[in-house]
PDB file of C-alpha atoms in Angstrom:
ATOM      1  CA  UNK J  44    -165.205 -33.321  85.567  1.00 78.00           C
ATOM      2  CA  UNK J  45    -166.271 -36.282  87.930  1.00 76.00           C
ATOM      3  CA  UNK J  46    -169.613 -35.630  87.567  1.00 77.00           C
ATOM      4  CA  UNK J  47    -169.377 -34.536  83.765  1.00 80.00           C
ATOM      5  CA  UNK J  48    -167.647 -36.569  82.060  1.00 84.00           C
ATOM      6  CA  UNK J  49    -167.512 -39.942  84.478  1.00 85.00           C
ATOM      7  CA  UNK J  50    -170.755 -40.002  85.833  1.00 83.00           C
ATOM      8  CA  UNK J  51    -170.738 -40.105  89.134  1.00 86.00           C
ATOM      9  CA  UNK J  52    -173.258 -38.626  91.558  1.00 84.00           C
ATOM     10  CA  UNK J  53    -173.154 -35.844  93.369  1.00 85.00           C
ATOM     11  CA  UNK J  54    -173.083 -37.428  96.500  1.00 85.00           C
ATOM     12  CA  UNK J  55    -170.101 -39.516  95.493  1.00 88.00           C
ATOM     13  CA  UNK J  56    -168.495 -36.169  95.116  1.00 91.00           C
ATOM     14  CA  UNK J  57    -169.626 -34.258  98.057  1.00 91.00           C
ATOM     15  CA  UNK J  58    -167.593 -37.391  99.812  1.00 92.00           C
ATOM     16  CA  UNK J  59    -164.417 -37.084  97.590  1.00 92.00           C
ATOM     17  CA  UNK J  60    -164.585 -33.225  98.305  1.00 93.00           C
ATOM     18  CA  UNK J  61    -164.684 -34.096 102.219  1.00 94.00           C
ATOM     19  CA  UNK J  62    -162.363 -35.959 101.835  1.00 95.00           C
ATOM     20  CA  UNK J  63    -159.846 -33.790 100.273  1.00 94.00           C
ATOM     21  CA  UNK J  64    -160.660 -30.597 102.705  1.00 95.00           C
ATOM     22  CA  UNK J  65    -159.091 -33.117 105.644  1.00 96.00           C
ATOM     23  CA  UNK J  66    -156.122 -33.830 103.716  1.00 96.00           C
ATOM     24  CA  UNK J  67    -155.575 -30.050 103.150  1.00 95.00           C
ATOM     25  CA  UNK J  68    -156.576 -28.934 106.397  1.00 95.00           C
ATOM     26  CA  UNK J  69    -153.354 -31.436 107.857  1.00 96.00           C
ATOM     27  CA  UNK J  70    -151.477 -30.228 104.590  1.00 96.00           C
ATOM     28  CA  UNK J  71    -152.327 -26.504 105.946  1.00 95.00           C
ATOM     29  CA  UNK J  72    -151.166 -27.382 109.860  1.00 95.00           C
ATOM     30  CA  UNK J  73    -147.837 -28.836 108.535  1.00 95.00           C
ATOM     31  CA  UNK J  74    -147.094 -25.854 106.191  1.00 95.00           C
ATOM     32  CA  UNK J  75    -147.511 -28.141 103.245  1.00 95.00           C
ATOM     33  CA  UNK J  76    -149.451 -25.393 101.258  1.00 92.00           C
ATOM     34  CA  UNK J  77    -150.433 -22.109 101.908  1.00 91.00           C
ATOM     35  CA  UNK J  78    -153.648 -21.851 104.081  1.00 93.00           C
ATOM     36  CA  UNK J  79    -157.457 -21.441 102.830  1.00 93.00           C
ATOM     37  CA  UNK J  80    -156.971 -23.673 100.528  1.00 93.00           C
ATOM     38  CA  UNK J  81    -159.034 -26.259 102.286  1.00 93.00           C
ATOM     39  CA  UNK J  82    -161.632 -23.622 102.294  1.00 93.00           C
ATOM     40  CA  UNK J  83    -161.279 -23.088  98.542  1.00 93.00           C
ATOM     41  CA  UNK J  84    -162.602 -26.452  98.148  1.00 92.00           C
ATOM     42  CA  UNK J  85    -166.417 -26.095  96.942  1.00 91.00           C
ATOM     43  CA  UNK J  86    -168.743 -29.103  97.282  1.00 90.00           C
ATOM     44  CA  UNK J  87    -171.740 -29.968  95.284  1.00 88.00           C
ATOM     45  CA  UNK J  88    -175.334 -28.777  96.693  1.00 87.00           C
ATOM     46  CA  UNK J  89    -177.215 -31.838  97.692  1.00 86.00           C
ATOM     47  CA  UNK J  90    -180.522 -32.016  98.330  1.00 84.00           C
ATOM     48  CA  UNK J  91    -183.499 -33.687 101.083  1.00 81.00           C
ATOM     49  CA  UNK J  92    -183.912 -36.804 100.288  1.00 76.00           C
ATOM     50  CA  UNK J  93    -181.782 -37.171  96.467  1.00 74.00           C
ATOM     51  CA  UNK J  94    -180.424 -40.459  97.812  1.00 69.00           C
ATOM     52  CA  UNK J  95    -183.929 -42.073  98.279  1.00 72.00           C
ATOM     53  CA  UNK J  96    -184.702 -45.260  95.646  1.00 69.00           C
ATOM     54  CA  UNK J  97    -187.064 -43.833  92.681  1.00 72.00           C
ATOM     55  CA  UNK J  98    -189.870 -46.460  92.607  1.00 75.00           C
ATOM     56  CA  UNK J  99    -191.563 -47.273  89.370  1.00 80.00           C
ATOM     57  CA  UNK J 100    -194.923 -44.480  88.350  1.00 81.00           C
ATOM     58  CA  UNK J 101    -198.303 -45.429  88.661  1.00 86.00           C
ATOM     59  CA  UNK J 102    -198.751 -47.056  84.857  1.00 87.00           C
ATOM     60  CA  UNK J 103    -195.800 -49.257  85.869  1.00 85.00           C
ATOM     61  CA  UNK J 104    -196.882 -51.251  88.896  1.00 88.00           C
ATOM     62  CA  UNK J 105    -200.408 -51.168  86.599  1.00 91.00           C
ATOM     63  CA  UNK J 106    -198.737 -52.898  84.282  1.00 89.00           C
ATOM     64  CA  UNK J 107    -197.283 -54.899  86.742  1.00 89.00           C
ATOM     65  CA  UNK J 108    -200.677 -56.348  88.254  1.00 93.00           C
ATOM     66  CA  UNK J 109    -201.319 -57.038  85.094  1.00 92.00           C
ATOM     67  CA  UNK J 110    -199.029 -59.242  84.850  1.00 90.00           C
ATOM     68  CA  UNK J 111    -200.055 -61.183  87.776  1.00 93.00           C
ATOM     69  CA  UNK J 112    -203.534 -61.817  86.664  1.00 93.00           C
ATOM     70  CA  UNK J 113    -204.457 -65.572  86.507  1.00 92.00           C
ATOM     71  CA  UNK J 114    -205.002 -68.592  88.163  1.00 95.00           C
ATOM     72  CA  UNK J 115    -201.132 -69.895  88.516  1.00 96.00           C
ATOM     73  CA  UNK J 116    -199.932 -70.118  92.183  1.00 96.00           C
ATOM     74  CA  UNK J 117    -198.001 -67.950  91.972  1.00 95.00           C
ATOM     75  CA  UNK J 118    -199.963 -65.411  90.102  1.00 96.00           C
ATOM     76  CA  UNK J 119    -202.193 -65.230  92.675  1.00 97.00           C
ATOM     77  CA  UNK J 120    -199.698 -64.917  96.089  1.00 97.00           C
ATOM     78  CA  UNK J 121    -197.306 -62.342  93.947  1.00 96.00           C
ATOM     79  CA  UNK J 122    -200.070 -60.069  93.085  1.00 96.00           C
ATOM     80  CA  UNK J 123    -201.455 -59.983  96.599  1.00 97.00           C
ATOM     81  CA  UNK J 124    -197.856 -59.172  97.958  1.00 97.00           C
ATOM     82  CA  UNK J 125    -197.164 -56.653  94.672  1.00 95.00           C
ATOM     83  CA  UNK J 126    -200.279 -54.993  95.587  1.00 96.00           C
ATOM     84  CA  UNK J 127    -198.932 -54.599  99.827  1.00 96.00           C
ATOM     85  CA  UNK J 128    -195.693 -52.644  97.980  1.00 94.00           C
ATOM     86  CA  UNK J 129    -197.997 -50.525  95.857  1.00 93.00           C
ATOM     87  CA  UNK J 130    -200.863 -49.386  97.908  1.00 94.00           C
ATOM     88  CA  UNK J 131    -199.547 -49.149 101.303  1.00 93.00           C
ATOM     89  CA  UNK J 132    -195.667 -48.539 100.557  1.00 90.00           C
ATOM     90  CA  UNK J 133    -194.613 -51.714 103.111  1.00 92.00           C
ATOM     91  CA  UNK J 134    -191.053 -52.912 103.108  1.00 91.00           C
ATOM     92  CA  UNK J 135    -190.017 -56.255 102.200  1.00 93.00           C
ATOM     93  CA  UNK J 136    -189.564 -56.922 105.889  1.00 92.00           C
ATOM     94  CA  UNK J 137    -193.401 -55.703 106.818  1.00 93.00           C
ATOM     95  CA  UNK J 138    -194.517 -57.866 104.227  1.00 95.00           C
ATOM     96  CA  UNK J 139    -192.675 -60.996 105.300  1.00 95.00           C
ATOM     97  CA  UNK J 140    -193.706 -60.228 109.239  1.00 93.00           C
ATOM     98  CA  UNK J 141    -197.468 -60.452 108.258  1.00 96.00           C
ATOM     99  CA  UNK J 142    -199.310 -62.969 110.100  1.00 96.00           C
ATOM    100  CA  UNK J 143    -203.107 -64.190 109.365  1.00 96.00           C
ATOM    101  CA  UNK J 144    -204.239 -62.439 112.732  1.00 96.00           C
ATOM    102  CA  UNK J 145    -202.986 -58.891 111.089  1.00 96.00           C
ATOM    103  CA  UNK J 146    -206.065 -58.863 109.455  1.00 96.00           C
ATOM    104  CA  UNK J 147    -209.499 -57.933 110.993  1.00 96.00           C
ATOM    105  CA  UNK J 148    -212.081 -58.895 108.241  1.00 95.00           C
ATOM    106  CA  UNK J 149    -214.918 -57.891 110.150  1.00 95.00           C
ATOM    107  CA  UNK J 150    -213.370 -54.172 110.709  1.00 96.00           C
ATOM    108  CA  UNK J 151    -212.115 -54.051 107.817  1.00 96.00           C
ATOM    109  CA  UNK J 152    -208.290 -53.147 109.090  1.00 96.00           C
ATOM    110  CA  UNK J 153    -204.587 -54.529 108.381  1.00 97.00           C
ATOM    111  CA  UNK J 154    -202.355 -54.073 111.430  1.00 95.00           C
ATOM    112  CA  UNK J 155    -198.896 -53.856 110.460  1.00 93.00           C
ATOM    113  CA  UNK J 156    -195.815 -53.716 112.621  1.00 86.00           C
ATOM    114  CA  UNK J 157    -193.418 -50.562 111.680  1.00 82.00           C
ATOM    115  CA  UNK J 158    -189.565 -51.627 111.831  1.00 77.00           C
ATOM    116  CA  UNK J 159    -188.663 -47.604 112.468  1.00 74.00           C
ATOM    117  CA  UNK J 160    -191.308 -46.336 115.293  1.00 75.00           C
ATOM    118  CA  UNK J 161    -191.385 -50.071 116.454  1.00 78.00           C
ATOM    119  CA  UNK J 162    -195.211 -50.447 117.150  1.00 85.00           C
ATOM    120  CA  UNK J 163    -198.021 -51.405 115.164  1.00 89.00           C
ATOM    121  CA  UNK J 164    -200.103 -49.312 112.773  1.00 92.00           C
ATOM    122  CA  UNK J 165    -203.700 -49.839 111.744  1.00 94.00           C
ATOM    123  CA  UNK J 166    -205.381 -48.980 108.198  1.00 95.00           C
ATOM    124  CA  UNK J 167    -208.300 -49.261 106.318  1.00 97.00           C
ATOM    125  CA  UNK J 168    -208.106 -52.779 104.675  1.00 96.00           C
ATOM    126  CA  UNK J 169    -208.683 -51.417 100.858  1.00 95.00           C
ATOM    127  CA  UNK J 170    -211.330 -53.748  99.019  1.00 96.00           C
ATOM    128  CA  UNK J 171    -208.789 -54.761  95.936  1.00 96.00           C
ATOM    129  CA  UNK J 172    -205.753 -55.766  98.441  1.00 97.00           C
ATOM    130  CA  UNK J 173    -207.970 -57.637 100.503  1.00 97.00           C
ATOM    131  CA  UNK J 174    -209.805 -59.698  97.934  1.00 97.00           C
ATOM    132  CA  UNK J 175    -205.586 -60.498  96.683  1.00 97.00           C
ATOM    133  CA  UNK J 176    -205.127 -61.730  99.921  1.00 97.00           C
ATOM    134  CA  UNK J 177    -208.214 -63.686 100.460  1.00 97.00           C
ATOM    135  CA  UNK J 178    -207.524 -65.048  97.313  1.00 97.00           C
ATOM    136  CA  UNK J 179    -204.335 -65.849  98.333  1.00 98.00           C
ATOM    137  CA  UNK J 180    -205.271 -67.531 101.532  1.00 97.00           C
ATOM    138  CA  UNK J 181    -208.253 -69.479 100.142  1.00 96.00           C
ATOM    139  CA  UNK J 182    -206.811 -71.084  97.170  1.00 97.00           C
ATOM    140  CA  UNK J 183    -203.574 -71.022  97.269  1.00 96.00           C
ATOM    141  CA  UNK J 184    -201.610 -70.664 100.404  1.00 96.00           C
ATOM    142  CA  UNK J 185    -201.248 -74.371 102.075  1.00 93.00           C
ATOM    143  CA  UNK J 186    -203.020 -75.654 105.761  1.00 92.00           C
ATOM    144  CA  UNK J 187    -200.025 -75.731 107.758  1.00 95.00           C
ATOM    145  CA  UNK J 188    -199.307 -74.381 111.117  1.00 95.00           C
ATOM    146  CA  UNK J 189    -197.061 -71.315 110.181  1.00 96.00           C
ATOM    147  CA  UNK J 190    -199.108 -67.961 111.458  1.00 96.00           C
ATOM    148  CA  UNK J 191    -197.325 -66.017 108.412  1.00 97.00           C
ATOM    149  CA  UNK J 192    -199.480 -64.917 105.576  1.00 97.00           C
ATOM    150  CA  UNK J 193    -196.733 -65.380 103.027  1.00 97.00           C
ATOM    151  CA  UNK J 194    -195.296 -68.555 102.423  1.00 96.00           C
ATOM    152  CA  UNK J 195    -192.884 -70.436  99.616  1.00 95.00           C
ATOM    153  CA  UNK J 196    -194.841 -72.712  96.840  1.00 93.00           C
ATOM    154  CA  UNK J 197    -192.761 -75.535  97.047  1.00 92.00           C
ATOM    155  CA  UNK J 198    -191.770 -77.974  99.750  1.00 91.00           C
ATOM    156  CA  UNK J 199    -190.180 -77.724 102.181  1.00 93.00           C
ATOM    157  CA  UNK J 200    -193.291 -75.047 102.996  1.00 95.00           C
ATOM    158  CA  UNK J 201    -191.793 -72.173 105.134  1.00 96.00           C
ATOM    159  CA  UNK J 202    -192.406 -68.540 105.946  1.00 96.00           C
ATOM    160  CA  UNK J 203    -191.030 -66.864 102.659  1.00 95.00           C
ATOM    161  CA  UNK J 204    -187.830 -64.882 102.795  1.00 92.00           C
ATOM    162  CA  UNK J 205    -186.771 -61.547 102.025  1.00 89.00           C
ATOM    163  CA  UNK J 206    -184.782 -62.298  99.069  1.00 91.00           C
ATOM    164  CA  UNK J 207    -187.523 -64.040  97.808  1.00 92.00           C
ATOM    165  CA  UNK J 208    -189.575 -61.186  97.929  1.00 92.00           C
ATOM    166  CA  UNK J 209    -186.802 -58.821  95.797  1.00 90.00           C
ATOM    167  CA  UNK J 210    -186.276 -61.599  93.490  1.00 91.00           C
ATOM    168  CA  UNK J 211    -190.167 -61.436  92.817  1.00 91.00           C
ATOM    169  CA  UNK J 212    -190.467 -58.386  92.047  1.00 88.00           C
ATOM    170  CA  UNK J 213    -187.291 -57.639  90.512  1.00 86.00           C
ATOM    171  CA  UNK J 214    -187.816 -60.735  88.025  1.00 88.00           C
ATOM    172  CA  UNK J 215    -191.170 -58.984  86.776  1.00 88.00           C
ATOM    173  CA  UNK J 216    -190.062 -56.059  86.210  1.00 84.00           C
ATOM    174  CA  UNK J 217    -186.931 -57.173  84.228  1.00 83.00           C
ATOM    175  CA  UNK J 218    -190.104 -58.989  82.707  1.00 82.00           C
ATOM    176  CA  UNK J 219    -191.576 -55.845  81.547  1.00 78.00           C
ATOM    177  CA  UNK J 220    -189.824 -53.763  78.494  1.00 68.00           C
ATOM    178  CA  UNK J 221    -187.212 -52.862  80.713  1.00 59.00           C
ATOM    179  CA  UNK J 222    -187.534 -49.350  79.968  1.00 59.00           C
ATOM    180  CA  UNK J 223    -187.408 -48.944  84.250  1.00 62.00           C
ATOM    181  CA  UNK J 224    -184.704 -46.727  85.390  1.00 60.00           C
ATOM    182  CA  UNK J 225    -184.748 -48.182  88.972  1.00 54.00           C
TER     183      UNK J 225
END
């Protein structure tokens, strides 16, 4: 009925269930009820990896590039950091860590440091990411002595923060139709 009729998910459940087989495994020892009914209890099947965020499909963060196109400020630094998510799956934190020497031109490469394994990870620089972030850099991004690649558009100019970042991309794709599940 839980799931049914109010919705919730099965991992909510799973939890509730858990929760319940404790309180009648004590209930059991104290001769509350009659024993096995713990047992009785069945839980929901969940599966590898249901709890992971769905991300938007392919014609989605299209359409959000699109959107970025132009010569505004902040056209220009949002698409190159849109286009970090998209092609090489970073998180918000990789993307804030960048720094301008994370980025071997000549080689081609984009060095990023990996919160999880904790050490740095090298991959082919793709063409369309790094003309965004040239781009970026050349035109846009202001001469000051921070070493991170992403900074704020208005003064006071600092590194730019991870709520920043969600509040970019959340804000264009509320933008969009709004037809995105997650």
């Amino acid at each position: 009925r839980k799931g049914e009729r109010d919705a919730y998910a099965r991992t909510s459940i799973a939890h509730y269930v858990a929760t319940l087989r404790v309180f009648f495994r004590y209930a059991e020892q104290r001769g509350w009820c009659t024993r096995g009914l713990a047992a009785a209890i069945m839980s929901p099947r969940l599966f590898a990896d249901e709890g992971l965020p769905k991300g938007p499909s392919w014609d989605d963060v299209q359409r959000l590039l699109t959107n970025t196109e132009g010569d505004q400020p902040k056209n220009i630094r949002d698409r190159a950091i849109i286009m970090l998510f998209a092609v090489y799956g970073m998180r918000v934190g990789e993307v804030r860590a960048l720094r301008l020497e994370d980025f071997n031109w000549e080689k081609e490469l984009i060095c990023v440091t990996r919160p999880k394994p904790r050490r740095q990870q090298s991959y082919p620089l793709s063409y369309t990411v790094g003309e965004a972030i040239l781009r970026y850099v050349r035109e846009v991004r202001p001469r000051v002595s921070y070493r991170e690649v992403f900074l704020t558009l208005k003064a006071p100019i600092r590194p730019i923060g991870s709520g920043s970042l969600y509040d970019l991309v959340s804000e264009r794709l509320q933008a969009m139709d709004g037809s995105l599940k997650h």
